[in-house]
PDB file of C-alpha atoms and ligand atoms in Angstrom:
ATOM      1  CA  MET A   1     376.360 293.180 111.973  1.00 96.00           C
ATOM      2  CA  LEU A   2     379.540 292.523 113.900  1.00 97.00           C
ATOM      3  CA  ASN A   3     379.122 289.222 115.755  1.00 98.00           C
ATOM      4  CA  ILE A   4     382.115 288.094 117.766  1.00 97.00           C
ATOM      5  CA  VAL A   5     382.611 284.906 119.720  1.00 97.00           C
ATOM      6  CA  LEU A   6     385.075 285.573 122.503  1.00 96.00           C
ATOM      7  CA  PHE A   7     386.909 282.410 123.377  1.00 94.00           C
ATOM      8  CA  GLY A   8     389.292 281.302 126.087  1.00 90.00           C
ATOM      9  CA  PRO A   9     389.560 279.140 129.184  1.00 87.00           C
ATOM     10  CA  PRO A  10     388.075 280.140 132.573  1.00 85.00           C
ATOM     11  CA  GLY A  11     389.999 283.156 133.850  1.00 87.00           C
ATOM     12  CA  ALA A  12     391.279 284.221 130.413  1.00 92.00           C
ATOM     13  CA  GLY A  13     389.693 287.675 130.752  1.00 91.00           C
ATOM     14  CA  LYS A  14     386.671 287.325 128.461  1.00 93.00           C
ATOM     15  CA  GLY A  15     384.373 289.351 130.711  1.00 90.00           C
ATOM     16  CA  THR A  16     386.839 292.222 131.117  1.00 91.00           C
ATOM     17  CA  GLN A  17     387.604 292.474 127.408  1.00 94.00           C
ATOM     18  CA  SER A  18     383.922 292.101 126.411  1.00 93.00           C
ATOM     19  CA  GLN A  19     383.119 295.230 128.365  1.00 94.00           C
ATOM     20  CA  ARG A  20     385.627 297.237 126.324  1.00 94.00           C
ATOM     21  CA  LEU A  21     384.466 295.803 123.014  1.00 95.00           C
ATOM     22  CA  ILE A  22     380.786 296.576 123.617  1.00 96.00           C
ATOM     23  CA  GLU A  23     381.608 300.175 124.522  1.00 96.00           C
ATOM     24  CA  LYS A  24     383.690 300.763 121.419  1.00 96.00           C
ATOM     25  CA  TYR A  25     381.456 299.002 118.878  1.00 96.00           C
ATOM     26  CA  ASP A  26     378.035 299.411 120.554  1.00 97.00           C
ATOM     27  CA  LEU A  27     377.384 295.681 120.738  1.00 97.00           C
ATOM     28  CA  VAL A  28     375.102 293.578 122.929  1.00 98.00           C
ATOM     29  CA  HIS A  29     377.079 291.453 125.402  1.00 97.00           C
ATOM     30  CA  LEU A  30     375.639 287.990 126.032  1.00 97.00           C
ATOM     31  CA  SER A  31     377.531 286.057 128.684  1.00 96.00           C
ATOM     32  CA  THR A  32     375.939 282.679 129.355  1.00 97.00           C
ATOM     33  CA  GLY A  33     377.735 282.506 132.731  1.00 95.00           C
ATOM     34  CA  ASP A  34     376.284 285.899 133.761  1.00 95.00           C
ATOM     35  CA  ILE A  35     372.793 284.920 132.600  1.00 97.00           C
ATOM     36  CA  PHE A  36     372.961 281.662 134.563  1.00 97.00           C
ATOM     37  CA  ARG A  37     374.199 283.528 137.657  1.00 95.00           C
ATOM     38  CA  ALA A  38     371.353 286.071 137.350  1.00 96.00           C
ATOM     39  CA  ASN A  39     368.894 283.158 137.240  1.00 96.00           C
ATOM     40  CA  ILE A  40     370.550 281.538 140.249  1.00 96.00           C
ATOM     41  CA  GLY A  41     370.270 284.858 142.114  1.00 96.00           C
ATOM     42  CA  GLY A  42     366.583 285.120 141.185  1.00 97.00           C
ATOM     43  CA  ASN A  43     366.007 281.488 142.166  1.00 97.00           C
ATOM     44  CA  THR A  44     364.278 280.679 138.854  1.00 97.00           C
ATOM     45  CA  GLU A  45     363.733 277.118 137.614  1.00 97.00           C
ATOM     46  CA  LEU A  46     366.545 277.642 135.071  1.00 97.00           C
ATOM     47  CA  GLY A  47     368.764 278.937 137.882  1.00 97.00           C
ATOM     48  CA  LYS A  48     368.151 275.872 140.064  1.00 97.00           C
ATOM     49  CA  LEU A  49     368.931 273.555 137.188  1.00 97.00           C
ATOM     50  CA  ALA A  50     372.054 275.493 136.128  1.00 97.00           C
ATOM     51  CA  LYS A  51     373.390 275.640 139.693  1.00 97.00           C
ATOM     52  CA  SER A  52     373.418 271.859 139.991  1.00 97.00           C
ATOM     53  CA  TYR A  53     375.919 271.704 137.095  1.00 97.00           C
ATOM     54  CA  ILE A  54     377.901 274.895 137.732  1.00 96.00           C
ATOM     55  CA  ASP A  55     378.667 273.944 141.337  1.00 94.00           C
ATOM     56  CA  LYS A  56     380.371 270.783 140.077  1.00 94.00           C
ATOM     57  CA  GLY A  57     382.296 272.550 137.337  1.00 93.00           C
ATOM     58  CA  GLN A  58     380.235 270.779 134.647  1.00 96.00           C
ATOM     59  CA  LEU A  59     378.559 272.292 131.604  1.00 97.00           C
ATOM     60  CA  VAL A  60     374.857 273.041 131.698  1.00 98.00           C
ATOM     61  CA  PRO A  61     373.243 270.693 129.085  1.00 98.00           C
ATOM     62  CA  ASP A  62     373.358 271.932 125.479  1.00 98.00           C
ATOM     63  CA  GLU A  63     369.602 271.977 124.937  1.00 98.00           C
ATOM     64  CA  VAL A  64     368.988 274.209 127.955  1.00 97.00           C
ATOM     65  CA  THR A  65     371.851 276.556 127.098  1.00 98.00           C
ATOM     66  CA  ILE A  66     370.971 276.822 123.390  1.00 98.00           C
ATOM     67  CA  ASN A  67     367.302 277.623 124.111  1.00 96.00           C
ATOM     68  CA  MET A  68     368.245 280.249 126.652  1.00 96.00           C
ATOM     69  CA  LEU A  69     370.764 281.911 124.309  1.00 97.00           C
ATOM     70  CA  GLY A  70     368.240 281.909 121.447  1.00 97.00           C
ATOM     71  CA  SER A  71     365.654 283.741 123.500  1.00 95.00           C
ATOM     72  CA  GLU A  72     368.264 286.301 124.656  1.00 97.00           C
ATOM     73  CA  VAL A  73     369.334 287.041 121.058  1.00 97.00           C
ATOM     74  CA  LYS A  74     365.710 287.558 120.045  1.00 96.00           C
ATOM     75  CA  LYS A  75     365.261 290.179 122.768  1.00 96.00           C
ATOM     76  CA  HIS A  76     367.539 292.511 120.756  1.00 97.00           C
ATOM     77  CA  PRO A  77     366.112 292.784 117.217  1.00 95.00           C
ATOM     78  CA  ASP A  78     367.838 296.134 116.597  1.00 96.00           C
ATOM     79  CA  ALA A  79     371.315 295.126 117.790  1.00 97.00           C
ATOM     80  CA  LYS A  80     374.319 296.278 115.737  1.00 97.00           C
ATOM     81  CA  GLY A  81     375.968 293.041 116.738  1.00 98.00           C
ATOM     82  CA  PHE A  82     376.679 290.679 119.594  1.00 98.00           C
ATOM     83  CA  ILE A  83     379.599 289.562 121.708  1.00 97.00           C
ATOM     84  CA  PHE A  84     379.103 285.955 122.716  1.00 97.00           C
ATOM     85  CA  ASP A  85     381.068 285.356 125.905  1.00 96.00           C
ATOM     86  CA  GLY A  86     381.166 281.788 127.207  1.00 94.00           C
ATOM     87  CA  PHE A  87     379.142 280.490 124.254  1.00 97.00           C
ATOM     88  CA  PRO A  88     379.498 278.265 122.223  1.00 98.00           C
ATOM     89  CA  ARG A  89     381.273 275.850 124.545  1.00 96.00           C
ATOM     90  CA  THR A  90     380.575 272.667 122.564  1.00 96.00           C
ATOM     91  CA  LYS A  91     380.472 271.859 118.851  1.00 96.00           C
ATOM     92  CA  ALA A  92     376.695 271.310 119.116  1.00 97.00           C
ATOM     93  CA  GLN A  93     376.337 274.846 120.497  1.00 98.00           C
ATOM     94  CA  ALA A  94     378.494 276.221 117.662  1.00 98.00           C
ATOM     95  CA  GLY A  95     376.216 274.590 115.068  1.00 98.00           C
ATOM     96  CA  ALA A  96     373.117 275.916 116.837  1.00 98.00           C
ATOM     97  CA  LEU A  97     374.599 279.428 116.906  1.00 98.00           C
ATOM     98  CA  ASP A  98     375.138 279.386 113.128  1.00 98.00           C
ATOM     99  CA  GLU A  99     371.492 278.381 112.654  1.00 98.00           C
ATOM    100  CA  LEU A 100     370.333 281.090 115.005  1.00 98.00           C
ATOM    101  CA  MET A 101     372.392 283.749 113.216  1.00 98.00           C
ATOM    102  CA  SER A 102     371.047 282.690 109.852  1.00 97.00           C
ATOM    103  CA  GLU A 103     367.469 282.916 111.245  1.00 96.00           C
ATOM    104  CA  ILE A 104     368.097 286.599 111.980  1.00 96.00           C
ATOM    105  CA  GLY A 105     369.711 287.098 108.557  1.00 96.00           C
ATOM    106  CA  SER A 106     373.264 287.357 109.860  1.00 97.00           C
ATOM    107  CA  SER A 107     376.349 285.257 110.635  1.00 98.00           C
ATOM    108  CA  ILE A 108     379.293 285.004 113.006  1.00 98.00           C
ATOM    109  CA  THR A 109     382.045 287.420 111.939  1.00 98.00           C
ATOM    110  CA  ALA A 110     384.895 285.838 113.899  1.00 97.00           C
ATOM    111  CA  MET A 111     386.021 283.953 116.944  1.00 97.00           C
ATOM    112  CA  ILE A 112     388.714 285.764 118.936  1.00 97.00           C
ATOM    113  CA  ALA A 113     390.602 283.631 121.444  1.00 96.00           C
ATOM    114  CA  LEU A 114     392.499 284.956 124.442  1.00 96.00           C
ATOM    115  CA  ASP A 115     395.617 282.897 124.872  1.00 95.00           C
ATOM    116  CA  VAL A 116     396.753 282.528 128.516  1.00 94.00           C
ATOM    117  CA  PRO A 117     399.021 279.841 130.045  1.00 92.00           C
ATOM    118  CA  GLU A 118     397.434 277.426 132.529  1.00 86.00           C
ATOM    119  CA  GLU A 119     399.561 278.487 135.530  1.00 89.00           C
ATOM    120  CA  GLU A 120     398.500 282.107 135.107  1.00 91.00           C
ATOM    121  CA  LEU A 121     394.828 281.026 134.808  1.00 89.00           C
ATOM    122  CA  LYS A 122     394.953 279.207 138.129  1.00 83.00           C
ATOM    123  CA  GLN A 123     396.446 282.285 139.815  1.00 88.00           C
ATOM    124  CA  ARG A 124     393.798 284.588 138.348  1.00 89.00           C
ATOM    125  CA  LEU A 125     390.902 282.314 139.353  1.00 87.00           C
ATOM    126  CA  LYS A 126     392.250 282.099 142.884  1.00 84.00           C
ATOM    127  CA  LYS A 127     392.389 285.874 143.099  1.00 88.00           C
ATOM    128  CA  ARG A 128     388.915 286.247 141.542  1.00 87.00           C
ATOM    129  CA  ALA A 129     387.493 283.854 144.155  1.00 85.00           C
ATOM    130  CA  GLU A 130     388.685 286.219 146.887  1.00 88.00           C
ATOM    131  CA  ASP A 131     387.121 289.269 145.185  1.00 87.00           C
ATOM    132  CA  SER A 132     383.936 287.972 143.525  1.00 81.00           C
ATOM    133  CA  GLY A 133     382.666 285.376 145.951  1.00 80.00           C
ATOM    134  CA  ARG A 134     381.862 283.030 143.061  1.00 83.00           C
ATOM    135  CA  SER A 135     381.590 279.599 144.654  1.00 81.00           C
ATOM    136  CA  ASP A 136     382.817 277.860 141.478  1.00 86.00           C
ATOM    137  CA  ASP A 137     386.094 279.814 141.783  1.00 86.00           C
ATOM    138  CA  ALA A 138     386.649 278.925 145.445  1.00 85.00           C
ATOM    139  CA  ASP A 139     387.167 275.171 145.240  1.00 87.00           C
ATOM    140  CA  PRO A 140     390.373 273.990 143.514  1.00 86.00           C
ATOM    141  CA  LYS A 141     388.654 270.700 142.584  1.00 90.00           C
ATOM    142  CA  VAL A 142     385.865 272.570 140.783  1.00 90.00           C
ATOM    143  CA  ILE A 143     388.426 274.773 139.007  1.00 87.00           C
ATOM    144  CA  ALA A 144     390.405 271.707 137.924  1.00 88.00           C
ATOM    145  CA  ASN A 145     387.198 270.136 136.602  1.00 91.00           C
ATOM    146  CA  ARG A 146     386.320 273.281 134.607  1.00 89.00           C
ATOM    147  CA  ILE A 147     389.776 273.288 133.030  1.00 86.00           C
ATOM    148  CA  GLU A 148     389.347 269.576 132.129  1.00 91.00           C
ATOM    149  CA  VAL A 149     385.903 270.235 130.589  1.00 92.00           C
ATOM    150  CA  TYR A 150     387.439 273.131 128.689  1.00 90.00           C
ATOM    151  CA  LYS A 151     390.176 270.927 127.222  1.00 90.00           C
ATOM    152  CA  ASN A 152     387.855 268.056 126.309  1.00 93.00           C
ATOM    153  CA  GLU A 153     384.677 269.758 125.144  1.00 92.00           C
ATOM    154  CA  THR A 154     385.339 273.419 124.532  1.00 92.00           C
ATOM    155  CA  ALA A 155     388.826 273.549 122.983  1.00 91.00           C
ATOM    156  CA  PRO A 156     387.547 271.560 119.919  1.00 92.00           C
ATOM    157  CA  VAL A 157     385.151 274.433 119.142  1.00 96.00           C
ATOM    158  CA  LYS A 158     388.229 276.304 117.918  1.00 96.00           C
ATOM    159  CA  SER A 159     388.586 273.987 114.911  1.00 96.00           C
ATOM    160  CA  TYR A 160     384.949 274.638 114.014  1.00 97.00           C
ATOM    161  CA  TYR A 161     385.860 278.289 113.341  1.00 97.00           C
ATOM    162  CA  GLN A 162     389.328 277.537 111.948  1.00 97.00           C
ATOM    163  CA  GLU A 163     387.686 275.433 109.254  1.00 97.00           C
ATOM    164  CA  GLN A 164     385.640 278.498 108.275  1.00 96.00           C
ATOM    165  CA  ASN A 165     388.726 280.772 108.378  1.00 97.00           C
ATOM    166  CA  LYS A 166     387.142 282.753 111.206  1.00 97.00           C
ATOM    167  CA  PHE A 167     389.605 282.030 114.008  1.00 97.00           C
ATOM    168  CA  TYR A 168     391.920 284.701 115.501  1.00 97.00           C
ATOM    169  CA  SER A 169     394.109 284.318 118.576  1.00 96.00           C
ATOM    170  CA  ILE A 170     395.622 287.082 120.681  1.00 96.00           C
ATOM    171  CA  ASP A 171     398.121 287.073 123.515  1.00 97.00           C
ATOM    172  CA  GLY A 172     396.137 287.373 126.759  1.00 95.00           C
ATOM    173  CA  LEU A 173     399.147 288.210 128.953  1.00 96.00           C
ATOM    174  CA  GLY A 174     400.076 291.755 129.934  1.00 94.00           C
ATOM    175  CA  ALA A 175     398.238 294.870 131.076  1.00 95.00           C
ATOM    176  CA  ILE A 176     394.459 294.927 130.509  1.00 95.00           C
ATOM    177  CA  SER A 177     394.798 297.962 128.217  1.00 96.00           C
ATOM    178  CA  GLU A 178     397.508 296.265 126.127  1.00 97.00           C
ATOM    179  CA  ILE A 179     395.246 293.262 125.597  1.00 96.00           C
ATOM    180  CA  THR A 180     392.378 295.605 124.694  1.00 96.00           C
ATOM    181  CA  ASP A 181     394.576 297.274 122.059  1.00 97.00           C
ATOM    182  CA  ARG A 182     395.394 293.867 120.558  1.00 97.00           C
ATOM    183  CA  MET A 183     391.661 293.054 120.483  1.00 96.00           C
ATOM    184  CA  PHE A 184     390.813 296.326 118.746  1.00 97.00           C
ATOM    185  CA  ASP A 185     393.558 295.764 116.145  1.00 97.00           C
ATOM    186  CA  THR A 186     392.107 292.354 115.381  1.00 97.00           C
ATOM    187  CA  VAL A 187     388.523 293.645 115.135  1.00 97.00           C
ATOM    188  CA  GLU A 188     389.622 296.448 112.788  1.00 96.00           C
ATOM    189  CA  GLN A 189     391.206 293.806 110.545  1.00 94.00           C
ATOM    190  CA  ILE A 190     388.091 291.669 110.291  1.00 93.00           C
ATOM    191  CA  LYS A 191     385.142 294.039 110.355  1.00 89.00           C
TER     192      LYS A 191
HETATM  193  P1  LIG B 201     384.312 280.774 133.320  1.00 56.31           P
HETATM  194  O1  LIG B 201     384.595 281.088 131.887  1.00 56.31           O
HETATM  195  O2  LIG B 201     385.120 281.571 134.262  1.00 56.31           O
HETATM  196  O3  LIG B 201     384.298 279.324 133.630  1.00 56.31           O
HETATM  197  P2  LIG B 201     381.493 281.468 132.999  1.00 56.31           P
HETATM  198  O4  LIG B 201     380.913 282.560 133.800  1.00 56.31           O
HETATM  199  O5  LIG B 201     381.591 281.652 131.533  1.00 56.31           O
HETATM  200  O6  LIG B 201     382.871 281.232 133.687  1.00 56.31           O
HETATM  201  O7  LIG B 201     380.675 280.111 133.257  1.00 56.31           O
HETATM  202  C1  LIG B 201     380.418 279.601 134.544  1.00 56.31           C
HETATM  203  C2  LIG B 201     379.748 278.238 134.434  1.00 56.31           C
HETATM  204  O8  LIG B 201     378.468 278.371 133.773  1.00 56.31           O
HETATM  205  C3  LIG B 201     380.490 277.189 133.612  1.00 56.31           C
HETATM  206  O9  LIG B 201     381.468 276.505 134.375  1.00 56.31           O
HETATM  207  C4  LIG B 201     379.333 276.271 133.171  1.00 56.31           C
HETATM  208  O10 LIG B 201     378.945 275.402 134.222  1.00 56.31           O
HETATM  209  C5  LIG B 201     378.175 277.239 132.948  1.00 56.31           C
HETATM  210  N1  LIG B 201     378.143 277.675 131.524  1.00 56.31           N
HETATM  211  C6  LIG B 201     378.444 278.926 131.055  1.00 56.31           C
HETATM  212  N2  LIG B 201     378.319 278.980 129.717  1.00 56.31           N
HETATM  213  C7  LIG B 201     377.939 277.731 129.312  1.00 56.31           C
HETATM  214  C8  LIG B 201     377.672 277.121 128.057  1.00 56.31           C
HETATM  215  N3  LIG B 201     377.785 277.814 126.899  1.00 56.31           N
HETATM  216  N4  LIG B 201     377.308 275.816 128.029  1.00 56.31           N
HETATM  217  C9  LIG B 201     377.185 275.118 129.151  1.00 56.31           C
HETATM  218  N5  LIG B 201     377.437 275.615 130.379  1.00 56.31           N
HETATM  219  C10 LIG B 201     377.806 276.900 130.473  1.00 56.31           C
END
């Protein structure tokens, strides 16, 4: 299996690049943000709970997120591999993901990080708020909080994969297709 963790701060382009990776390698895309938003749209119990955190720019609690991700993975027993987009976002989630992968007889192949400067991220999120209508992109205070949470809780996840020699970083600036080419080069190296 090819199991990739796509990593990067809010606005780094994980969703856009995931789409291209799943097409090329026939992978299942699991975006925790998308799954939470689908639950919010469907007004499920999980959605109501997630919304109370997302609207403040906070992380949904680990236990809730880990259980949800586990049940999503198990819906795809024949997958050739997964792209994890927006997960793991804490070290506890990273540990849980390793356990989950070993339960299905597999492992994480690599983490690929999209490297984008903070000023550019703020610009992109502002633009996305105009196009997508995502409420967590509209409020500068919520964006600032997400970037803080990223620095404090999510950035340390990088070292978790570095310690296993599974960390790769690519330049996330430039045309979408140029970034895609860099991603493909990296995947070809590691697969
Ligand atoms: P972005 O990367 O642009 O912040 P996402 O769509 O990945 O957007 O996530 C939106 C929100 O969903 C996050 O700010 C967080 O509140 C919640 N969320 C997504 N993934 C996780 C996760 N792995 N753990 C906890 N909360 C999460």
